[in-house]
Each structure stands twice: as C-alpha cells, then as structure tokens.
Short mmCIF file of C-alpha atoms in Angstrom, two decimals:
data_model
loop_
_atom_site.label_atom_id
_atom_site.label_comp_id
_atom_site.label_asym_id
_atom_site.label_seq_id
_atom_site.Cartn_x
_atom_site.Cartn_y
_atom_site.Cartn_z
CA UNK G 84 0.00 0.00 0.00
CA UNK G 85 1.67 3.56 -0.72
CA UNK G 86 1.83 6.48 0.87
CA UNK G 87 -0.72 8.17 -0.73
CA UNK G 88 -3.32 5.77 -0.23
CA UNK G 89 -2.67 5.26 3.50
CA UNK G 90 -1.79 9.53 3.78
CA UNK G 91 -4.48 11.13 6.09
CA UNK G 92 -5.68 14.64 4.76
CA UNK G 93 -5.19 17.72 6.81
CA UNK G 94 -9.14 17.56 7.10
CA UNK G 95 -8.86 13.93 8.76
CA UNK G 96 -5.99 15.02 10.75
CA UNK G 97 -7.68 17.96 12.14
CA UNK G 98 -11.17 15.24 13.15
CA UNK G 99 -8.67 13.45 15.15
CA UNK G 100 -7.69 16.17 17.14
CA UNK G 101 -11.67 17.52 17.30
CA UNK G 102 -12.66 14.08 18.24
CA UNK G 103 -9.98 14.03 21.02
CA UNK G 104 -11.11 16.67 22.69
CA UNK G 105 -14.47 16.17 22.53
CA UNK G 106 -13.83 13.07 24.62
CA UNK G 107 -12.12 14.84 26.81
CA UNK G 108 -14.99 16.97 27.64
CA UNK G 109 -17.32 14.33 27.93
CA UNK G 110 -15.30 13.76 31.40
CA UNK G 111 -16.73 17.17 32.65
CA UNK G 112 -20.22 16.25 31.77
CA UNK G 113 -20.26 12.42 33.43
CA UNK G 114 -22.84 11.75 36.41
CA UNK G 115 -22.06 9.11 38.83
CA UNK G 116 -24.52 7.97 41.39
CA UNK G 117 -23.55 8.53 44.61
CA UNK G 118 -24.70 7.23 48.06
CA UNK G 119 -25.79 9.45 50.80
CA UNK G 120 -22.80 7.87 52.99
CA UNK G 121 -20.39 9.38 50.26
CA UNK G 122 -21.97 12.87 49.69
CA UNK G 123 -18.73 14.45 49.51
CA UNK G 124 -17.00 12.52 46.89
CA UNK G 125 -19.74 13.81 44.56
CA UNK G 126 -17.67 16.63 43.33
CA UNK G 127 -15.17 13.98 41.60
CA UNK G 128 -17.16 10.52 41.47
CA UNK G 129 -18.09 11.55 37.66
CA UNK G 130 -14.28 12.57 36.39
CA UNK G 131 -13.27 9.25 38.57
CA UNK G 132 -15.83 6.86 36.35
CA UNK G 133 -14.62 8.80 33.34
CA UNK G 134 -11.56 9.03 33.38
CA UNK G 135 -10.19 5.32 32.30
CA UNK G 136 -12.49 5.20 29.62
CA UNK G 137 -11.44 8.28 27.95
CA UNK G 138 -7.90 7.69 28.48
CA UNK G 139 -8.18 4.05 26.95
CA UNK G 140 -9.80 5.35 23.70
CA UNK G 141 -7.49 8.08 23.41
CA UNK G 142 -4.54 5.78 23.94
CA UNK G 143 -6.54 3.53 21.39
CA UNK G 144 -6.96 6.58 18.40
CA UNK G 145 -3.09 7.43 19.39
CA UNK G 146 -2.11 4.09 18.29
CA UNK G 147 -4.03 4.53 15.09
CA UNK G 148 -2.79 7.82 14.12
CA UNK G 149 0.96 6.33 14.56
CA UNK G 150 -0.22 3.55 12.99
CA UNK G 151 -0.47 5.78 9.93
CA UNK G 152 3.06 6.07 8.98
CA UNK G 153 2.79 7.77 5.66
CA UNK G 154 0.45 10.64 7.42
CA UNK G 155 3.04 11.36 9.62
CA UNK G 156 6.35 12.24 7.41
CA UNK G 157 4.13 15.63 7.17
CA UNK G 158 4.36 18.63 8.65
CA UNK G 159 1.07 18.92 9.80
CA UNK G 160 1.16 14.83 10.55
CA UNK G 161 3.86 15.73 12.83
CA UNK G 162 2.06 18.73 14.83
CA UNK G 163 -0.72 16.25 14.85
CA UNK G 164 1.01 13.92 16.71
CA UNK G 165 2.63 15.95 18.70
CA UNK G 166 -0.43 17.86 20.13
CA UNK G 167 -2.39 14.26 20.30
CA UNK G 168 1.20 13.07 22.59
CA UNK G 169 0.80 15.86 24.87
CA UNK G 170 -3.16 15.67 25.38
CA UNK G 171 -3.07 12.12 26.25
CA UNK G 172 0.18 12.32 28.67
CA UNK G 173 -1.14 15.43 30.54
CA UNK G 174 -4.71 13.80 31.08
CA UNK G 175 -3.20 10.43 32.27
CA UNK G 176 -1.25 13.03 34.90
CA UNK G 177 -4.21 14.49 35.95
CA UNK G 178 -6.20 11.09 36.19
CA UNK G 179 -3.52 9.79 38.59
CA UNK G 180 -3.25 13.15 40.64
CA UNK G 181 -7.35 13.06 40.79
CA UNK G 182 -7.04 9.18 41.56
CA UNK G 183 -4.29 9.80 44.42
CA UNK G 184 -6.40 13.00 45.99
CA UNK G 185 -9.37 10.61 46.17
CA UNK G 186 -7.61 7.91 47.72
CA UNK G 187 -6.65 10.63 50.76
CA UNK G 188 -9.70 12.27 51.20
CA UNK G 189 -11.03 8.63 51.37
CA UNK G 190 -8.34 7.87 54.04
CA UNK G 191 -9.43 11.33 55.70
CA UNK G 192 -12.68 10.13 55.99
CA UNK G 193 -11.84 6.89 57.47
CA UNK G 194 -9.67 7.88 60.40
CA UNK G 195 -10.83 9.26 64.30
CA UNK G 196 -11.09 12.85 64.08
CA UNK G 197 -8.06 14.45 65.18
CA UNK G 198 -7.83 17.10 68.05
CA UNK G 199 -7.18 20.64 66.43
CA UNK G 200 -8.92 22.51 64.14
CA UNK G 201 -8.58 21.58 60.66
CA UNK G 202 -8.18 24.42 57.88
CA UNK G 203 -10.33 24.44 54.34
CA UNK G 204 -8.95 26.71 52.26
CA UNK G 205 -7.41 29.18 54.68
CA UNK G 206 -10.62 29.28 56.96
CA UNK G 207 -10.45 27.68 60.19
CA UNK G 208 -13.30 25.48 60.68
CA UNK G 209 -14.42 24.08 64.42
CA UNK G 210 -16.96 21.92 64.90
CA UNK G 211 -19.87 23.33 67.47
CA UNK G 212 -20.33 22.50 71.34
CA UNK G 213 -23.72 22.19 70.41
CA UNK G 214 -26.39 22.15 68.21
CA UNK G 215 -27.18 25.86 68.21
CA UNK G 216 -23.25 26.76 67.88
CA UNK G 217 -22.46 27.57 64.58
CA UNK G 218 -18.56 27.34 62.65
CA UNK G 219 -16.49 29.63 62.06
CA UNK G 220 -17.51 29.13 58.10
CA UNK G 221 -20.03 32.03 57.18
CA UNK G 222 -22.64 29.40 56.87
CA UNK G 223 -26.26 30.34 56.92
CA UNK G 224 -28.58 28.40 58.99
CA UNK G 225 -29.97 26.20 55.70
CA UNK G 226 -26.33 25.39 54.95
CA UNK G 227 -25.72 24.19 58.32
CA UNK G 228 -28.62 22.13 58.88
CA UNK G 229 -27.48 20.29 55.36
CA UNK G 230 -24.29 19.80 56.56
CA UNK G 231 -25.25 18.09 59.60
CA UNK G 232 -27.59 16.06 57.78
CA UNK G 233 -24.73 14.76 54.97
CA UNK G 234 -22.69 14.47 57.89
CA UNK G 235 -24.73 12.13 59.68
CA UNK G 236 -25.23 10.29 56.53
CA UNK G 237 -21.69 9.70 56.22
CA UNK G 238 -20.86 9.16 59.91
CA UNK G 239 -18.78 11.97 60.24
CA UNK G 240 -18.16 15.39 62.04
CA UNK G 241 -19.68 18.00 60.49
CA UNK G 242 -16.31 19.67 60.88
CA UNK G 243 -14.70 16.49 59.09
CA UNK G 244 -17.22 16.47 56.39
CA UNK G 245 -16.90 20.01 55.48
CA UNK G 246 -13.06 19.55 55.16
CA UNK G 247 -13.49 16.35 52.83
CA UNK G 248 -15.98 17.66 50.98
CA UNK G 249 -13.88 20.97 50.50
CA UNK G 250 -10.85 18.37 49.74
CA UNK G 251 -13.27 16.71 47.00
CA UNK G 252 -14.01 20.14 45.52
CA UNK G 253 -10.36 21.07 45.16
CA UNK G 254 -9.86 17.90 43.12
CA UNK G 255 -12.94 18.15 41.37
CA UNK G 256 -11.92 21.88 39.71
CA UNK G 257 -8.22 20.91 39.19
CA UNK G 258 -9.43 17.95 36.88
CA UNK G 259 -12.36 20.40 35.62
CA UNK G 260 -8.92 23.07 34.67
CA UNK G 261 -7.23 20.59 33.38
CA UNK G 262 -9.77 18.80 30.80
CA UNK G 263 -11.02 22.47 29.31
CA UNK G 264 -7.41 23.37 29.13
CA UNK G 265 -6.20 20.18 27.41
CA UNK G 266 -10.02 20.62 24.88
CA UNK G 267 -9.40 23.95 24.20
CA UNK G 268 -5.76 23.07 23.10
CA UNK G 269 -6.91 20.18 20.95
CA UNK G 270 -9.38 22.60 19.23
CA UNK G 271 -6.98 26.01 19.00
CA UNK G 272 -4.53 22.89 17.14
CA UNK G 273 -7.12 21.29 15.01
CA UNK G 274 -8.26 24.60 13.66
CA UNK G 275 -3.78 25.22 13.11
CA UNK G 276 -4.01 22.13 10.97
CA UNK G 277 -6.77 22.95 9.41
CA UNK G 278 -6.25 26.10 8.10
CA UNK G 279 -2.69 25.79 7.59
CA UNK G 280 -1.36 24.47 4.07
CA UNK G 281 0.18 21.57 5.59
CA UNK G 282 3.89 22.35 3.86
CA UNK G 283 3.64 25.46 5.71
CA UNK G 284 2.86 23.83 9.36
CA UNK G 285 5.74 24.86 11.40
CA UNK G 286 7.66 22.06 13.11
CA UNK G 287 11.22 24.13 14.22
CA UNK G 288 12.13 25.66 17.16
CA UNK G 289 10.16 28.55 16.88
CA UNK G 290 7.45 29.41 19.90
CA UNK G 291 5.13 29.64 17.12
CA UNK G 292 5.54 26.24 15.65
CA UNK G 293 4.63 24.11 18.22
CA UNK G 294 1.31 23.14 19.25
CA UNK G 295 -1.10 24.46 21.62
CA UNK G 296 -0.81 22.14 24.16
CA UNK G 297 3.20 21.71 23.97
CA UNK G 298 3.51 25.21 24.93
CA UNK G 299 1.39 25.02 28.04
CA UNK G 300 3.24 21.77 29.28
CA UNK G 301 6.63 23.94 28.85
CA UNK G 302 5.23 27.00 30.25
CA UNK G 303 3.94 24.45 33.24
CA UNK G 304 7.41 22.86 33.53
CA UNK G 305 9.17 26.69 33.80
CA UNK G 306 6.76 27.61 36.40
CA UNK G 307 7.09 24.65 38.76
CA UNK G 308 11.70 25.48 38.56
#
C-alpha cells in the first residue's frame, strides 16, 4: 500500500484532534450515582468513572494515528502527533493526581477525628459545642442544617465532612482546569491544521511552531523550577 493511499488529509488530521477533545470533555459532563454515605465525593465521582475510559480510547486513536506512517512524514502529521502526545500524557497526569487526591480524602474520611482545628482553604473550621453553635464558616442556617444532615449520613463530624468535601471540591476543579485546558488546546490545534497548508505547518524551534498544548506543558514545567 503507498503512501498516498494510506496519507491522512489535513481535514482527517484535524477530526482526530476535534474528536480528542471532545472526549475529553465528555469527562466534565459524566454523572455518577452517589450514596448518601459518600456525599462528599460527589464533586469527583463523575471525572473518577470517566476518566479510564477516555484515556483508553485516546490511547486507542493514538495508536491509530501512529499507525499511519505515511500521514506522519508531514508537517502537519507531525504537529498532529505531537499535540495528540501531549493531550493524552497530561490527562493520564491528571487522572492519577485526581485518583491519588481521592484515595486521601477517602483515608481522611476513614480515620478518628483528630484534636485541632482543621483548615479548608485558609478558613479555620471548628466543629460546634452544640447544636445551636455555629462554625467559624459564614454558613447560613440552611447550609448548616445540610451539613449536619450529609454528615450524619456519612458518619462523620460535620467539621470532618466540610473539610473532605472541600478536599473533593479542590480535586474536582483541578481535573475540571485541566480537561477544558487540554479541549481547548486540541481545538486552538485542530483549527492550526486545518487552516494551515500543511507544507507550511511549522515544526522548528520557533514558539510559534509548536502546538497548543506543547507550549502550556513547557510553560507548566518553567513555572514549577
């Protein structure tokens, strides 16, 4: 089979990238029942059932794309590739830092309650003497009562609750940041390739020339030095 029968089009190259980060969005958008006794993992129970699927199919389409040798002695095969690398290495991060931040609020949630107060974000949180003593949290009196009622669901403090819950949260918007960034990086490079003839798709050393998503995973490498 030649090259020219096997060679994807810059229209096909750019679906790959569109279809990548479409599944990557479906993440954000994935409902996972959850029990009353695990209210506060709510926040990332969806990304958590998600997450291995999209990965696998991604990992799957990756294979084909390098599959298709001939496509990728192009310029805009190569950006292709490249941008398809870096979306399916920095969401198989983020799966495994969402995966290990479960696995401690889980642990969290599982152990005595400590003496101190514990901190959410910066606000101290104490849990009441009594049932008309409220937290430190500005919570109204709605928001409390619901928070004693998940807690008691869950067999915790409502202290400990609010700080796995807040824990949860935290996770929940870093995979949330990461998934739109990582979509909107597929789609900013799909529309490159796209538009681009493809022997004019930079692949130097310019900060131009590289794709969308290569330039945020540098720019996040120089920020954590």
């Amino acid at each position: 089979m030649t090259a020219a029968q096997t060679s994807l089009t810059r229209i096909e190259l750019a679906e790959r990238l569109t279809d990548a980060a479409q599944s990557v969005s479906s993440i954000l958008i994935t409902e996972y029942p959850t029990a009353a006794s695990r209210s506060y993992l709510h926040p990332v129970l969806g990304p958590l059932a998600a997450g291995p699927r999209v990965i696998g199919e991604l990992n799957d389409r990756f294979e084909q794309l390098v599959a298709a040798e001939p496509s990728l002695v192009t310029p805009a095969g190569l950006f292709t590739l490249a941008s398809y690398a870096s979306a399916l290495g920095w969401l198989t991060e983020s799966f495994t830092e969402l995966t290990s931040s479960v696995g401690q609020i889980c642990t969290r949630a599982g152990i005595p309650t400590e003496s101190g107060t514990p901190v959410v974000d910066g606000a101290v949180c104490t849990e009441p003497d009594d049932e008309d003593d409220e937290f430190d949290f500005a919570f109204s009196a709605l928001e409390l009562a619901a928070i004693r009622t998940a807690a008691e669901a869950a067999g915790l403090a409502p202290s400990d609750y609010v700080e796995v819950l807040s824990q949860a949260l935290l996770a929940g918007s870093r995979i949330t940041d990461a998934c739109m960034e990582i979509s909107s990086g597929l789609i900013d490079d799909a529309a490159y390739v796209l538009d681009e003839a493809s022997d004019h798709v930079r692949t130097d050393d310019g900060p131009g020339s590289l794709p969308t998503l290569v330039r945020s995973l540098l720019a996040r490498m120089e920020s954590v030095k």
